[in-house]
Structures are given as C-alpha cells and as structure tokens.
Short mmCIF file of C-alpha atoms in Angstrom, two decimals:
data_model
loop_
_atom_site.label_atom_id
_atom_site.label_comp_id
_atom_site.label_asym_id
_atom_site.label_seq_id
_atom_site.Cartn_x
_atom_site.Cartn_y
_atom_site.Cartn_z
CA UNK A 24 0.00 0.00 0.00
CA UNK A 25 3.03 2.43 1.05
CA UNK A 26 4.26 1.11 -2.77
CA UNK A 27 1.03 2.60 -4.00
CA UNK A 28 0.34 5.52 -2.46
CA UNK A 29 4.14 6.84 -3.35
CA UNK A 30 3.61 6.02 -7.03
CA UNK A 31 0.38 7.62 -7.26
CA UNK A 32 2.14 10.90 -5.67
CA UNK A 33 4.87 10.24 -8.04
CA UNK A 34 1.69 10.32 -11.20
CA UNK A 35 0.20 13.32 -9.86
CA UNK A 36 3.81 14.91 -10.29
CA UNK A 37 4.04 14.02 -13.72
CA UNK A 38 0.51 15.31 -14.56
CA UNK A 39 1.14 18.77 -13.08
CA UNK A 40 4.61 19.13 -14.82
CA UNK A 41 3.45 18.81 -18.19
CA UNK A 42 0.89 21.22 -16.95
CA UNK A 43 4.01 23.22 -16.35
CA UNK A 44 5.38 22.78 -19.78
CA UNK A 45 2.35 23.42 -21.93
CA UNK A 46 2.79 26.91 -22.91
CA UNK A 47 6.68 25.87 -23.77
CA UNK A 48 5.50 23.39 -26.67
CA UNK A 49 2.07 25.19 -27.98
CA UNK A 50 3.79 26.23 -31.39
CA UNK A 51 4.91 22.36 -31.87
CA UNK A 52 2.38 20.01 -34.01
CA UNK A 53 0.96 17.53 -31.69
CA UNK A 54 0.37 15.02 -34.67
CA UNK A 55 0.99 14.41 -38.01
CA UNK A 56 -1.75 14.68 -40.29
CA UNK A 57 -4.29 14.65 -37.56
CA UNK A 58 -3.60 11.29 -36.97
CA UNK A 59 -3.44 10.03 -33.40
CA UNK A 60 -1.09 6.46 -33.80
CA UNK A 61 -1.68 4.26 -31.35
CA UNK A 62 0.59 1.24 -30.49
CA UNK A 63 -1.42 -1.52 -28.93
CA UNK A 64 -0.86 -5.22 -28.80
CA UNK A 65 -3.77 -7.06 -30.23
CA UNK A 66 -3.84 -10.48 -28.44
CA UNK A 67 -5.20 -9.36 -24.83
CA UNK A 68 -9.35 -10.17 -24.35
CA UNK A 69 -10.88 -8.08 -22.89
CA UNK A 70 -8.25 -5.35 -23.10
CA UNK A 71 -8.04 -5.84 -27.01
CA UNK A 72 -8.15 -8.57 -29.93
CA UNK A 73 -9.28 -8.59 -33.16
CA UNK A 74 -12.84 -9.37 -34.11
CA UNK A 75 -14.00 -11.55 -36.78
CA UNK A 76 -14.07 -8.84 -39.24
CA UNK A 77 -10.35 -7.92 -38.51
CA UNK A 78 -10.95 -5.19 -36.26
CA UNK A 79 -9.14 -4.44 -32.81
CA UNK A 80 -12.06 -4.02 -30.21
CA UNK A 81 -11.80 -4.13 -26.66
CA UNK A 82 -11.63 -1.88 -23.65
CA UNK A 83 -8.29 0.03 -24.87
CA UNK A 84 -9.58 0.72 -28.41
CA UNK A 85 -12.48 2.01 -26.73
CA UNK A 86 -10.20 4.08 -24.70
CA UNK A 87 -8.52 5.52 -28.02
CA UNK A 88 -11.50 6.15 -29.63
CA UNK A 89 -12.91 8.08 -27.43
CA UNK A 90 -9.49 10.10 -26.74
CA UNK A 91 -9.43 10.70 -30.33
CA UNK A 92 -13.04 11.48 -30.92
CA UNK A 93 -12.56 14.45 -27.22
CA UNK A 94 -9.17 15.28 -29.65
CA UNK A 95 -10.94 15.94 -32.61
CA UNK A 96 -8.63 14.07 -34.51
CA UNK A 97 -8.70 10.80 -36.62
CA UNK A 98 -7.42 7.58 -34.55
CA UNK A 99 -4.93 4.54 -36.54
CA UNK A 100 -4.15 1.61 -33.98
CA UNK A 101 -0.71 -0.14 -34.89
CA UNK A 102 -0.64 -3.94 -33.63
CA UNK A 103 2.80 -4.49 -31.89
CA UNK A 104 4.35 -6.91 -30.04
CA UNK A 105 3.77 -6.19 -26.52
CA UNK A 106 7.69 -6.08 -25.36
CA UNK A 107 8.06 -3.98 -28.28
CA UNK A 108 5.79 -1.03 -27.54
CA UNK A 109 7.34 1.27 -25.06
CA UNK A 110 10.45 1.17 -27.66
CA UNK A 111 8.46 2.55 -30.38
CA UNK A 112 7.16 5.49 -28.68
CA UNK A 113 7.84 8.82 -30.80
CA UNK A 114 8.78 6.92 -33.90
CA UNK A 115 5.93 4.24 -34.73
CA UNK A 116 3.12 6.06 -33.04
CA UNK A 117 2.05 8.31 -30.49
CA UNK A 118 0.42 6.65 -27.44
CA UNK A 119 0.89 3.70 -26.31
CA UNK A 120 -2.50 2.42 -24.68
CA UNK A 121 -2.68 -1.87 -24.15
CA UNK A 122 -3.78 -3.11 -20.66
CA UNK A 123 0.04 -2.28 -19.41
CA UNK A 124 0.64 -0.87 -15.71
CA UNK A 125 2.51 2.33 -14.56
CA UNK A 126 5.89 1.25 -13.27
CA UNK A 127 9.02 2.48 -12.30
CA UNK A 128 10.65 1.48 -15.20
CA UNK A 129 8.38 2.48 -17.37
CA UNK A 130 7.97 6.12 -15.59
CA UNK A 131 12.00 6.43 -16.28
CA UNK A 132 11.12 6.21 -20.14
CA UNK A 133 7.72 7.94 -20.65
CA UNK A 134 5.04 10.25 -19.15
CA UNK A 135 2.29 7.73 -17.96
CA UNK A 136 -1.42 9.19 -17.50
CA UNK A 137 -3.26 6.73 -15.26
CA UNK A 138 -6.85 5.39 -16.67
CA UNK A 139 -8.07 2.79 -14.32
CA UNK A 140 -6.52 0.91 -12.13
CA UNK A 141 -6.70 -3.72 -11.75
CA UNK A 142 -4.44 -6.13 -10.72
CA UNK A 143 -3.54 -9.50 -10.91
CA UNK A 144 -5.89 -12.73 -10.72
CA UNK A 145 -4.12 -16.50 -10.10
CA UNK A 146 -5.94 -19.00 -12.75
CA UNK A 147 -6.04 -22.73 -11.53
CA UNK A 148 -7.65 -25.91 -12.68
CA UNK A 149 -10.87 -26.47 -11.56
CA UNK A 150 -10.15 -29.89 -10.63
CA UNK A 151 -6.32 -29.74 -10.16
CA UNK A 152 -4.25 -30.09 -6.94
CA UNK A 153 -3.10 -26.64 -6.69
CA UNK A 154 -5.57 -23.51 -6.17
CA UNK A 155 -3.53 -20.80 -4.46
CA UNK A 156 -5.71 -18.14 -2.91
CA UNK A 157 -2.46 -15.60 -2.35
CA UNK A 158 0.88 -14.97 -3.34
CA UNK A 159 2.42 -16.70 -0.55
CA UNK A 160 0.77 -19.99 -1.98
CA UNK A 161 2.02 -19.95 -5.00
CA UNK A 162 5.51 -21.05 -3.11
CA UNK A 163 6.79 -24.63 -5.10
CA UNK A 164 4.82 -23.86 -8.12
CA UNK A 165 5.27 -23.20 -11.92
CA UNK A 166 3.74 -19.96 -12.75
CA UNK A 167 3.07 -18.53 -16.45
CA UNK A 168 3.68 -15.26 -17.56
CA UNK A 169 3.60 -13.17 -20.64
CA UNK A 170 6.97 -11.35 -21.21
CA UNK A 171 7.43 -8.20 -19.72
CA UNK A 172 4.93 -8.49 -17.23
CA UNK A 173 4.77 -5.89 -14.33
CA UNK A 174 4.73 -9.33 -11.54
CA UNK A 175 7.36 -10.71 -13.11
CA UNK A 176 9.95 -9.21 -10.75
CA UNK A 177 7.33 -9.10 -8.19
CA UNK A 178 7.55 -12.55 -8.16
CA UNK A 179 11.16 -13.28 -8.31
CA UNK A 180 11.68 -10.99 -4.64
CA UNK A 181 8.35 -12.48 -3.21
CA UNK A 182 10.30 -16.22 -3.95
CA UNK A 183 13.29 -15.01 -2.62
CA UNK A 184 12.00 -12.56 0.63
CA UNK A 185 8.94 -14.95 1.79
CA UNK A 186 9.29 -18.37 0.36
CA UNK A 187 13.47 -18.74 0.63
CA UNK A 188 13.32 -17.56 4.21
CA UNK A 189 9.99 -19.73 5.14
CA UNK A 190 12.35 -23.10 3.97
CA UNK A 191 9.62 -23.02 1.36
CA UNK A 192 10.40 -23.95 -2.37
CA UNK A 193 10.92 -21.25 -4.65
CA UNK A 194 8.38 -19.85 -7.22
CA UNK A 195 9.39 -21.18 -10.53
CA UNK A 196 8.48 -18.60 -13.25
CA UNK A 197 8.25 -19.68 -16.85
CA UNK A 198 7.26 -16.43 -19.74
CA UNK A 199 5.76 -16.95 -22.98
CA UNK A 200 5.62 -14.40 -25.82
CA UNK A 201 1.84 -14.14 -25.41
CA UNK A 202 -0.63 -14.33 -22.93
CA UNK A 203 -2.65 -17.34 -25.14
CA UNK A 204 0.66 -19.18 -24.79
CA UNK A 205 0.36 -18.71 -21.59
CA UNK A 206 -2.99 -20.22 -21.31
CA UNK A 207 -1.93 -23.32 -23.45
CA UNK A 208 0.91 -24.15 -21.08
CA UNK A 209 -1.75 -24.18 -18.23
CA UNK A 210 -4.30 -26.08 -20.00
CA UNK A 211 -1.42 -28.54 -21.28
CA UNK A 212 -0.23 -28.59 -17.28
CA UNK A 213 3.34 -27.33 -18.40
CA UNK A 214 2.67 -24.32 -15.23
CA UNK A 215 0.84 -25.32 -12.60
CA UNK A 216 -1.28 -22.01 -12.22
CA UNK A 217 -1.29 -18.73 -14.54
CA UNK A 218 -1.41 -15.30 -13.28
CA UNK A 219 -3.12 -12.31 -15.27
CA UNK A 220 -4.69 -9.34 -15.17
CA UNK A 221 -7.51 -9.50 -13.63
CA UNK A 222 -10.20 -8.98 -16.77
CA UNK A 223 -8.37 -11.08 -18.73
CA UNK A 224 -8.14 -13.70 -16.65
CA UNK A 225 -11.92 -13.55 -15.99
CA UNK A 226 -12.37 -13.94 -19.82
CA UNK A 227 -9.60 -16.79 -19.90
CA UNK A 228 -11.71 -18.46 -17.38
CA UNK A 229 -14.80 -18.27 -19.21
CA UNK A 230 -13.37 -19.67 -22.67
CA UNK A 231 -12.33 -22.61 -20.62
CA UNK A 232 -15.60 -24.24 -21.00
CA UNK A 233 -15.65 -24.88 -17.06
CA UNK A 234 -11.91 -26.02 -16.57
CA UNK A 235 -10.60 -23.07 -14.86
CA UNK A 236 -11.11 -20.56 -12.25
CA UNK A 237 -10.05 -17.96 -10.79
CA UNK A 238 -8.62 -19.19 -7.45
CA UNK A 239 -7.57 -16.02 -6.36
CA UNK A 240 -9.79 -14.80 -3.22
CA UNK A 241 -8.40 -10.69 -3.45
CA UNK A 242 -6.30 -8.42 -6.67
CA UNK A 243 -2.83 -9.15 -6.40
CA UNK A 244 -0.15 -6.71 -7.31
CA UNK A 245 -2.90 -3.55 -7.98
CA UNK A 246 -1.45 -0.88 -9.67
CA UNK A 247 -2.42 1.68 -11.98
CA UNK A 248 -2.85 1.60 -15.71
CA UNK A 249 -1.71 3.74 -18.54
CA UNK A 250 -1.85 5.56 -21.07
CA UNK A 251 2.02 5.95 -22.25
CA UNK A 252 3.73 8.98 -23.99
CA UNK A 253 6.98 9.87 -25.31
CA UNK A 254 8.71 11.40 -22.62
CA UNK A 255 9.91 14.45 -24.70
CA UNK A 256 5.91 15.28 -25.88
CA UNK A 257 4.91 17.09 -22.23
CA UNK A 258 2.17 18.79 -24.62
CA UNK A 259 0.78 15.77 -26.30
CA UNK A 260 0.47 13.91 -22.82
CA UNK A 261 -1.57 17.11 -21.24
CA UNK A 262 -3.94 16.57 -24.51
CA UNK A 263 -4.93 13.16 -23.62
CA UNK A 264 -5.01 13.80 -19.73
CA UNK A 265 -7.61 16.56 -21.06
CA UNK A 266 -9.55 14.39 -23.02
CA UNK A 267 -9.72 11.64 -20.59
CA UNK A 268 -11.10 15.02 -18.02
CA UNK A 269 -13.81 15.36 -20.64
CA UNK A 270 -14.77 11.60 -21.08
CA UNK A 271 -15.04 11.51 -17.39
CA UNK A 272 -17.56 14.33 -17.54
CA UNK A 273 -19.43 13.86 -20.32
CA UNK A 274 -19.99 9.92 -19.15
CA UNK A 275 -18.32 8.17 -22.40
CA UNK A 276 -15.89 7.28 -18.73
CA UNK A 277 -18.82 5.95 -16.53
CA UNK A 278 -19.85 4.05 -19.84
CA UNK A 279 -16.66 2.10 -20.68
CA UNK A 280 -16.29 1.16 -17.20
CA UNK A 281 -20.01 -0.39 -16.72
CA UNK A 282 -19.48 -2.07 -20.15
CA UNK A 283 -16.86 -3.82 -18.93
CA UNK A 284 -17.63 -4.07 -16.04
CA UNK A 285 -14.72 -2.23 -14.19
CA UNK A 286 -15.58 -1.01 -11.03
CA UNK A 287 -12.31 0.34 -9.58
CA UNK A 288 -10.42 3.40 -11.43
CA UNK A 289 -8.33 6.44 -10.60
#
C-alpha cells in the first residue's frame, strides 16, 4: 500500500509538470496529419483482440477512440508486439494504450497518465491439486507469464523474501511471448497455475468451458494503468489527460467502465 500511495504521488507529479510545460510546446504540431497512432498489442481479451471482421475491439480501443473522438482528430491503432511497444514510442506512433501498468521502469522512459486501475488474478484448474488463494501460496509452483509483465519481478523478490526464508520452495516462473501461450501451457499442465490481469483472466476463465477458475480470493499486485507517452511530448500527454477530463464528464468514462464491467479506477 506504502508502494502505491508513493507512485500515485509520483503520477500526480508528472501530470502537473506537463501542466508546467504546456505553454513551452504550444507552437509544436501535436500530430501528423491529424492522426493520433496508437501502439497496442492485439492479443489481450478483454483489453483488445481482433474481431471476426479484422478489427481491434476491446476496452483500450475504446479508450482511443474516445481520446481521439474528445481530440478531434482521426485515430490509426498499430498492432505491436507487446515487449516492443514502449520502444516505439515517438517513432511508430504516439500513445501507447494496451492493458500495461505504470511502473518504475516504465515512468524512467515515458510520461504515464493513469486510466483505471486492476491487478492481478491467479488461474487454476478447476479440478487440479493446486488452487492458491495468495501470493504466498504460490511457493513450489510453476507460474506462467507473458513477457514483460509488471509481476514478473514481483515474483522473483516475493520467492526469494517470503518463500526462501519460510524453507519453502521457490516460485518457478516460466514467460511466454503471449498471454494465449500462456494459457496453453496451463491447459497442457506445463505451469501449474497462470497469473493475469484480472479482466483477462476472468475472460480466460470463461473460454475454458468450465476447466478453470479464478482461485484467487483478493487483486494481487494492484497498480495503476496507462496511457504511455513519449517522454519528450509534455504537450501531447496534457492533450490526452484533457480528453480523458472530458470523457469523465461527459460519461463516455462511466460508460466504458459499466461495459466492462470495471468497477475500480483512478
């Protein structure tokens, strides 16, 4: 919670400076052509996959589209590998917007604008041996990951700082490229559990045709989302945080969230 709280102070410091730095940048085009280029990673239900027609729906398109549409400007998502999209900030698009958290790392590299905030869910067989309820539980086991994952390191210090010095066996954490690779290697028992964002993993559950669930009894790991901008583009980053003001009071907000679902945000 400490963890939280600090990061959230450290947010509100990043909103106010490019508050600060508006007038500095007004005379600099915020896009080209009107075009807002989003980098997303298309392989993430609920957070956003393509449809059967070949379109990328979810909750983060519906994010963009409504950022664009408060922008006034036209909106182009760009599928990208997931590990790949913080790189491409200021040279393959503008935003970056695909169910990723605001850390550290990631703070050091961009100017994050928080949009909602969800955490992690543990997915178990239904029937299987293993249903951890907590972190501390999931002590001996295999756990899948996507690459790049916030827990990832989470993980590694929890195995080290709780289960090492309980004599406990340490977490053994395997990554995939994908998050649907991850769910093969659980439903192919090559993890033992898999852990995911939370609205994800309630979708992940439901595909499962009544082999999974979400063991899980509380969010682990909750942090907030974002919305990620080149850290040199203070005046494109005080757009968005503008347009997601707007959204918020003209209810396109109130109506992604209850579509989805979402009931916790910043």
């Amino acid at each position: 919670m400490i963890k939280l709280k600090k990061l959230l102070r450290s947010l509100l410091s990043v909103i106010a400076l490019t508050t600060i730095l508006l007038p500095t940048a007004h005379a600099q085009p915020l896009l080209d052509n009107g075009v807002l280029k989003v980098g997303i990673e298309a392989g993430y239900p609920h957070f956003e996959a393509f449809d059967l027609n070949g379109q990328i729906v979810g909750i983060d398109p519906d994010f963009a589209q409504q950022i664009a549409k408060q922008m006034n400007v036209r909106l182009e998502l760009i599928d990208t590998k997931f590990t790949s999209l913080i790189l491409g900030l200021g040279k393959k698009y503008d935003m970056v917007i695909s169910g990723m958290y605001i850390t550290p790392a990631r703070q050091q590299r961009t100017l994050a604008i928080p949009y909602m905030l969800s955490g992690a869910s543990i997915i178990s067989w239904k029937e299987g041996q293993h249903q951890p309820t907590n972190e501390n539980e999931l002590c001996g086991l295999t756990v899948g990951l996507q690459q790049g994952n916030a827990w990832n390191i989470d993980l590694a210090q929890h195995s080290v700082n709780y289960c090492q010095k309980q004599g406990l066996a340490p977490i053994k954490i395997l990554e995939f490229p994908t998050v649907p690779e991850v769910s093969q290697a659980l439903l192919s028992k090559n993890v033992d559990v898999q852990l995911e964002i939370d609205p994800a993993a309630q979708r992940i559950v439901k595909m499962s045709r009544g082999r999974l669930l979400i063991s899980s009894t509380k969010l682990l790991y909750p942090l907030p989302m974002g919305i990620f901008v080149d850290k040199n583009n203070p005046q494109l980053a005080s757009a968005i945080q503008d347009a997601l003001t707007s959204m918020k009071n003209n209810g396109h907000y109130a109506a992604i969230m209850s579509k989805y679902r979402l009931a916790s945000h910043p």
